[in-house]
CSV table of C-alpha atoms in Angstrom, one decimal:
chain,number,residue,atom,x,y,z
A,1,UNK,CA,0.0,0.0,0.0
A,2,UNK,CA,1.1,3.5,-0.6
A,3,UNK,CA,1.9,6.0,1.8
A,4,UNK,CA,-1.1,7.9,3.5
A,5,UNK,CA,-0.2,11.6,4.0
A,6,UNK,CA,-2.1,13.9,6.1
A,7,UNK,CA,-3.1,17.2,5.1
A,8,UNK,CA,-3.2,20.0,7.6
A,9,UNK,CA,-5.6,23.0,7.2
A,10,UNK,CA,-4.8,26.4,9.3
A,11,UNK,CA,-6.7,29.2,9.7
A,12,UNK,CA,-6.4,33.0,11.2
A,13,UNK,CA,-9.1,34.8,12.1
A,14,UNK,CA,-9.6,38.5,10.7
A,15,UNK,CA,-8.6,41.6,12.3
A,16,UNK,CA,-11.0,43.5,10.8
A,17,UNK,CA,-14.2,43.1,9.1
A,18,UNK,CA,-15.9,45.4,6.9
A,19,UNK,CA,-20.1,45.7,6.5
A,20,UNK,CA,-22.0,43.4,4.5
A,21,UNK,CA,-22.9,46.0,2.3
A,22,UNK,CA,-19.6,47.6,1.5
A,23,UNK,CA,-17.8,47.5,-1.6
A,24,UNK,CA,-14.1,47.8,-2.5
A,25,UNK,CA,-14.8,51.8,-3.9
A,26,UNK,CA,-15.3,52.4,0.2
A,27,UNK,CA,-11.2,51.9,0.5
A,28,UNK,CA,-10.8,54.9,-1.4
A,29,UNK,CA,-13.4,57.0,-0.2
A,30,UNK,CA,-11.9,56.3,3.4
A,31,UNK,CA,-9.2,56.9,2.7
A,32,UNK,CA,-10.0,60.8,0.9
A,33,UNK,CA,-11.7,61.0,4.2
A,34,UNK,CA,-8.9,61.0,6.1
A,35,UNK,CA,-7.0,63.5,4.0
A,36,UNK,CA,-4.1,61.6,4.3
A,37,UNK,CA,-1.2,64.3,1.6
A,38,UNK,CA,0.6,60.9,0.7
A,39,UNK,CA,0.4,60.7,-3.1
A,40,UNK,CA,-2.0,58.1,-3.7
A,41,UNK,CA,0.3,57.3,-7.5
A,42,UNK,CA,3.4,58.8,-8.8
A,43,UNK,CA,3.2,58.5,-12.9
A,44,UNK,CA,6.1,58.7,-15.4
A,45,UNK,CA,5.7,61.0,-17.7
A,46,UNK,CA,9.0,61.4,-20.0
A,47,UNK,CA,11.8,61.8,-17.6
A,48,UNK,CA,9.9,63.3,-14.4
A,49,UNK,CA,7.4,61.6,-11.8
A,50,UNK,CA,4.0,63.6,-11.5
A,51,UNK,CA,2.6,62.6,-8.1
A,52,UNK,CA,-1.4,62.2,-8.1
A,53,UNK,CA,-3.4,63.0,-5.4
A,54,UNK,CA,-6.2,61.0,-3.4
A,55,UNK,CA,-8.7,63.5,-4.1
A,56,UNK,CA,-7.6,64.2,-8.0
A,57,UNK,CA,-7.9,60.6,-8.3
A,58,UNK,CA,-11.0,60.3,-7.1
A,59,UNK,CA,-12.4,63.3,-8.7
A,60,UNK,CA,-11.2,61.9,-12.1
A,61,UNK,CA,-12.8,58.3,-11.3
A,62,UNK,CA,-16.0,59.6,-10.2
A,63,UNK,CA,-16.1,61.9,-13.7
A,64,UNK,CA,-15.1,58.7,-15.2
A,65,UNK,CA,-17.8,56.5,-13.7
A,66,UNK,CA,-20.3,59.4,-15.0
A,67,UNK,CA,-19.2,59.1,-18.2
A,68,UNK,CA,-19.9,55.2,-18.3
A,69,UNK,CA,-23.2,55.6,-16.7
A,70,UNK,CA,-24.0,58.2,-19.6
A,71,UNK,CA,-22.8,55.3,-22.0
A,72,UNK,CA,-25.6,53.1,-20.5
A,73,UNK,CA,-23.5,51.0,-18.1
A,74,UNK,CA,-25.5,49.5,-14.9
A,75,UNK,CA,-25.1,48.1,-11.7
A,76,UNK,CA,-24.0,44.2,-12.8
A,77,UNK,CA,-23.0,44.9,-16.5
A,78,UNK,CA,-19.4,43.7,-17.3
A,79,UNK,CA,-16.7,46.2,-18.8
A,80,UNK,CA,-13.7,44.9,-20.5
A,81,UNK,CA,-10.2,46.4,-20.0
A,82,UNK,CA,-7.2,45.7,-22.5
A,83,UNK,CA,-4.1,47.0,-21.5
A,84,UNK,CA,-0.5,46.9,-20.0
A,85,UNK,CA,-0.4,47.8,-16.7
A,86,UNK,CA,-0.6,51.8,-16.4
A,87,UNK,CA,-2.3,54.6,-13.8
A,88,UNK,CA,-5.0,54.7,-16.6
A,89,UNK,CA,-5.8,50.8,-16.1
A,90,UNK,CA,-6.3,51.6,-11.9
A,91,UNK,CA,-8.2,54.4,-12.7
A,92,UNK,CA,-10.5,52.9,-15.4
A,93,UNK,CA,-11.5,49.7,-12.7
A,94,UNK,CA,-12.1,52.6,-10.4
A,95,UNK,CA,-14.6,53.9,-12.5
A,96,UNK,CA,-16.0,50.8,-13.2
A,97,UNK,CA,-17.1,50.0,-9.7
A,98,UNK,CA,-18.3,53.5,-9.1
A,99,UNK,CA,-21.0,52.8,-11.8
A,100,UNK,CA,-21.4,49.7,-10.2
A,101,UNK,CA,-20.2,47.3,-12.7
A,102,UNK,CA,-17.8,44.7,-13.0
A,103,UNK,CA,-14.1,44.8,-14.3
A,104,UNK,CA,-13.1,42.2,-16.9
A,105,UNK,CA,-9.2,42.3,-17.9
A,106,UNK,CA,-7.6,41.2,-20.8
A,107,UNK,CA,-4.0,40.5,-21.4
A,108,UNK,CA,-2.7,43.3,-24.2
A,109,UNK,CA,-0.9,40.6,-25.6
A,110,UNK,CA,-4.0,38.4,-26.3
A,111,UNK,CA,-5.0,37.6,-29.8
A,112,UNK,CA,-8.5,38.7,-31.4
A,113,UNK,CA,-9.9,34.8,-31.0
A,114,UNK,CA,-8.9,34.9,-27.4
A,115,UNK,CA,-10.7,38.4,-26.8
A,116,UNK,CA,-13.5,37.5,-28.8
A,117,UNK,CA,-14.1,34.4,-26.5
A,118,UNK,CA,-13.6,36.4,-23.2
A,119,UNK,CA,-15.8,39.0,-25.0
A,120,UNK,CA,-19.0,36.2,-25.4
A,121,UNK,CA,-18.1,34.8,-22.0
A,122,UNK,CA,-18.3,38.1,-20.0
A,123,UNK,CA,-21.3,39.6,-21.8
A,124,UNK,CA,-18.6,43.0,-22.0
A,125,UNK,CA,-20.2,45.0,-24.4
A,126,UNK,CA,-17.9,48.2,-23.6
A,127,UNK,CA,-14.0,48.2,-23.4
A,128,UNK,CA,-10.8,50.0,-22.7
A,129,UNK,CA,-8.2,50.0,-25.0
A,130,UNK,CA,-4.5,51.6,-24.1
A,131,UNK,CA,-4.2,52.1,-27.7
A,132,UNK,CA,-5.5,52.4,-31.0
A,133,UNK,CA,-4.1,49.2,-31.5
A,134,UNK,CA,-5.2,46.9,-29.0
A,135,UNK,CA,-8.8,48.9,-30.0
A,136,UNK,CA,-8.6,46.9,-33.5
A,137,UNK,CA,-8.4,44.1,-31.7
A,138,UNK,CA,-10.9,44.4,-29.5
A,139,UNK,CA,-13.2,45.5,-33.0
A,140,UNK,CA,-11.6,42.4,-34.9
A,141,UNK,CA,-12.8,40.0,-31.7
A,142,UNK,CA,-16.7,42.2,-31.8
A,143,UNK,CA,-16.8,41.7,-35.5
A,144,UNK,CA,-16.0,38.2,-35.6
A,145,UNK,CA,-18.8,37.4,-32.3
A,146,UNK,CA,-21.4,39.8,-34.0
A,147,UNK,CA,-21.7,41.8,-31.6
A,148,UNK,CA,-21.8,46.0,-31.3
A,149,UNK,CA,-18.8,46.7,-28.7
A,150,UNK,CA,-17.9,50.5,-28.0
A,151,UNK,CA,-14.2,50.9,-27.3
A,152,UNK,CA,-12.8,53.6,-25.5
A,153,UNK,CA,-8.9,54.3,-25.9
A,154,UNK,CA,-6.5,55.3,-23.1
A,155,UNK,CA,-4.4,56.8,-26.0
A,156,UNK,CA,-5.9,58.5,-28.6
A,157,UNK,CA,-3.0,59.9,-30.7
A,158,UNK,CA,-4.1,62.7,-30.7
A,159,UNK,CA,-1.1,64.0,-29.3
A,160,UNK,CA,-2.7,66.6,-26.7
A,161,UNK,CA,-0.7,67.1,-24.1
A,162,UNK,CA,1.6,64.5,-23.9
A,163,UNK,CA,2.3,65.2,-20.1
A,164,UNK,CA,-1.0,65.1,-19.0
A,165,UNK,CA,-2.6,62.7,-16.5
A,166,UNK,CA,-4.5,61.4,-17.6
A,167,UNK,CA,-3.3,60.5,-21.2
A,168,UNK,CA,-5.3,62.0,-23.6
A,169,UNK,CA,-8.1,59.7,-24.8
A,170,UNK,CA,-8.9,58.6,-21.4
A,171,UNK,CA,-8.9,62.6,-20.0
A,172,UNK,CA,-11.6,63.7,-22.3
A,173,UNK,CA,-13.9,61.2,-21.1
A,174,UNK,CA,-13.2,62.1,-17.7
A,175,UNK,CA,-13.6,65.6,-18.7
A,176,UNK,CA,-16.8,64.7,-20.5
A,177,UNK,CA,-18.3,63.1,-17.2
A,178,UNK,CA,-18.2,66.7,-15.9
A,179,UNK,CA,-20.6,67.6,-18.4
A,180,UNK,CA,-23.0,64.9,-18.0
A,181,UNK,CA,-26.5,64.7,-17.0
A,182,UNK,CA,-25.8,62.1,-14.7
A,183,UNK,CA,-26.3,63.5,-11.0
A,184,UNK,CA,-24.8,62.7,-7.8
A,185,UNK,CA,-27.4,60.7,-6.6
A,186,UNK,CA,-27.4,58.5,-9.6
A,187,UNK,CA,-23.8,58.4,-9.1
A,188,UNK,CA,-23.8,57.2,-5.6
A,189,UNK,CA,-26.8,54.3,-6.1
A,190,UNK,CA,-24.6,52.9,-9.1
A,191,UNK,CA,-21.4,53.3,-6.4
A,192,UNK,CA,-23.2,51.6,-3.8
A,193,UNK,CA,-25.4,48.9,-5.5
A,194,UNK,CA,-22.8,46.2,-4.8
A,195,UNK,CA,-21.6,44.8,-1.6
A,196,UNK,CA,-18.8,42.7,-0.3
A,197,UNK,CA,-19.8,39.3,-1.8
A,198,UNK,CA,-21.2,40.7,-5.3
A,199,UNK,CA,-19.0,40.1,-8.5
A,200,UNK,CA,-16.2,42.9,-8.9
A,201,UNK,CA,-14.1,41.0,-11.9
A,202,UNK,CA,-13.6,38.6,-13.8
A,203,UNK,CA,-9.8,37.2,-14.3
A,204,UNK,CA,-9.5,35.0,-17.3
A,205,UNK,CA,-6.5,32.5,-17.7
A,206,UNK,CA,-4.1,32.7,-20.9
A,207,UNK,CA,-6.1,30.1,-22.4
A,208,UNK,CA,-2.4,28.7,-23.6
A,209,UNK,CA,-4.1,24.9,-23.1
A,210,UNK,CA,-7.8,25.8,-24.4
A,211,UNK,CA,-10.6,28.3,-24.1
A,212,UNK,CA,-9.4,31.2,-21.3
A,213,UNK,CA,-11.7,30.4,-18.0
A,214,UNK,CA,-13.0,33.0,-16.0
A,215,UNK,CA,-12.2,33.3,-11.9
A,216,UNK,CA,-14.9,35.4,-10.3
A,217,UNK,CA,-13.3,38.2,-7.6
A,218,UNK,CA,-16.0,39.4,-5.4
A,219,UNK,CA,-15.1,42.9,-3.6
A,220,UNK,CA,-14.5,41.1,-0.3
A,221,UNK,CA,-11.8,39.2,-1.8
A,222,UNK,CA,-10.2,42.9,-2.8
A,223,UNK,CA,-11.7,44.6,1.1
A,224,UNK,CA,-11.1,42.3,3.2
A,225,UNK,CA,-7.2,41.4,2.0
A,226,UNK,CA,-6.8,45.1,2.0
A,227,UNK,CA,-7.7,46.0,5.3
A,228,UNK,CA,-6.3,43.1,6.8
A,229,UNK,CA,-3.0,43.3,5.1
A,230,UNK,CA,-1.9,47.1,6.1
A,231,UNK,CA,-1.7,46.2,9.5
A,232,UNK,CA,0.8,43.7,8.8
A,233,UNK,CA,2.7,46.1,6.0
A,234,UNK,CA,3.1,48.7,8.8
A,235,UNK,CA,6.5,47.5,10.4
A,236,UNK,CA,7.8,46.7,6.9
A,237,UNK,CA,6.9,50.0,5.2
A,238,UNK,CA,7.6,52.3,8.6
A,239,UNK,CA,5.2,54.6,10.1
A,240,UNK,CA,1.9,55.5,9.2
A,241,UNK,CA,2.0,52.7,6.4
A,242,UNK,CA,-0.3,50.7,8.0
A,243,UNK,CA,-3.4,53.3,7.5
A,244,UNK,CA,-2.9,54.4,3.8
C-alpha cells in the first residue's frame, strides 16, 4: 500500500471586518476622508514623476464613472479592460465599480480569438483600450462574435498634451463626465449597489491549453485582504503605512 499523508488545514481569524454592504470603492473614499497628503500614484511621464493626489484621483474616477453611466453602463453589467499595466488601467476599474459594474481584464498581448471568446463569455459589451491598437483588436474580436462593442482608448494619438494625466483619450472622457446629465445621486446608487460578496471581476486564464476560463473576484476578496494586510505592511513599510 502507498503512503497515506495527512493534510493540515490552518486558519487565522480577521482583524478587521468590513459591512456586508460595502464595496471595495469604500477603500478609497476612506481613505480621501482621512485627507491623508501621501500621493496616492506617482506617474512617469518622460523623464519626471508627476505625483497624483487622493482627491484628483477620485475626482477623475467619479467623472469617469459618470461618463460610463452616460454610456448606459448599470449596476451588474461587465466592462472589458485591454491594456498593459498603467495609472490609466487603476483608474478605469475605479470607475468601473463606481457605476457599479464589474471589471473584466484582458492580457494586451492576447490575440483577437482569445478576446472575442472572453468577449462572449463576459457579456462586455464596452471596453478599454490603451491604444488604438489593441482597439482593432478588441473590434476584430466584436466583428468576428457579431456583436456591437464600444471601445474607448486610453491613448488616442491625438497628441494633446503629452504630459497630462491622464493621457489623452482617457482625459476627455473624464472631462466629458463633468458635463453629464448624470447626478450625484445617480452616481452614488450605481457606487453603492454592490456589496462585499457581489462580482467585482472577472480574471480569465491565458487560455495557452484551451478556451481562457474566468475566476470570479468578489469585492471582499479585494476589502477584506486590504484592510487586513496594512496592518501587517506597517512595520515593513515604517510609520503611518499601516493606515494608507
Amino acid at each position: 500500500m502507498g503512503t497515506q499523508h495527512t493534510m493540515r488545514e490552518a486558519s487565522t481569524g480577521l482583524i478587521i471586518d468590513l459591512p456586508a454592504h460595502s464595496n471595495t470603492t469604500d477603500l478609497l473614499l476612506a481613505r480621501l476622508a482621512r485627507k491623508d497628503a501621501t500621493p496616492l500614484f506617482s506617474v512617469k511621464r518622460g523623464a519626471s514623476w508627476i505625483d497624483v493626489s487622493t482627491a484628483d484621483f477620485t475626482a477623475s474616477v467619479r467623472s469617469l464613472a459618470r461618463t460610463l453611466i452616460a454610456h448606459g453602463v448599470a449596476p451588474g453589467d461587465t466592462v472589458a479592460i485591454m491594456s498593459s499595466t498603467r495609472y490609466e488601467w487603476a483608474l478605469a476599474e475605479q470607475a468601473i465599480w463606481f457605476a457599479g459594474a464589474v471589471s473584466v481584464p484582458i492580457y494586451e498581448t492576447s490575440s483577437p480569438f482569445q478576446v472575442e471568446w472572453i468577449l462572449k463569455d463576459s457579456g462586455a459589451r464596452l471596453a478599454f483600450a490603451e491604444d488604438p491598437r489593441r482597439a482593432q483588436v478588441i473590434e476584430q474580436a466584436a466583428a468576428a462574435l457579431g456583436e456591437q462593442v464600444m471601445v474607448l482608448v486610453f491613448e488616442d494619438g491625438a497628441g494633446v498634451d503629452p504630459a497630462g494625466i491622464p493621457s489623452s483619450g482617457l482625459k476627455e472622457l473624464v472631462d466629458a463626465g463633468s458635463c453629464s446629465a448624470v447626478t450625484d445621486e445617480q452616481l452614488e446608487a450605481a457606487r453603492t449597489s454592490a456589496g462585499l460578496q457581489d462580482l467585482a471581476t472577472l480574471v480569465y486564464t491565458s487560455g495557452t491549453t484551451g478556451r481562457p476560463k474566468g475566476c470570479m473576484m468578489t469585492h471582499a476578496n479585494f476589502s477584506l485582504i486590504a484592510v487586513n494586510l496594512a496592518p501587517h505592511m506597517a512595520p515593513v513599510l515604517g510609520p503611518g503605512a499601516g493606515h494608507r
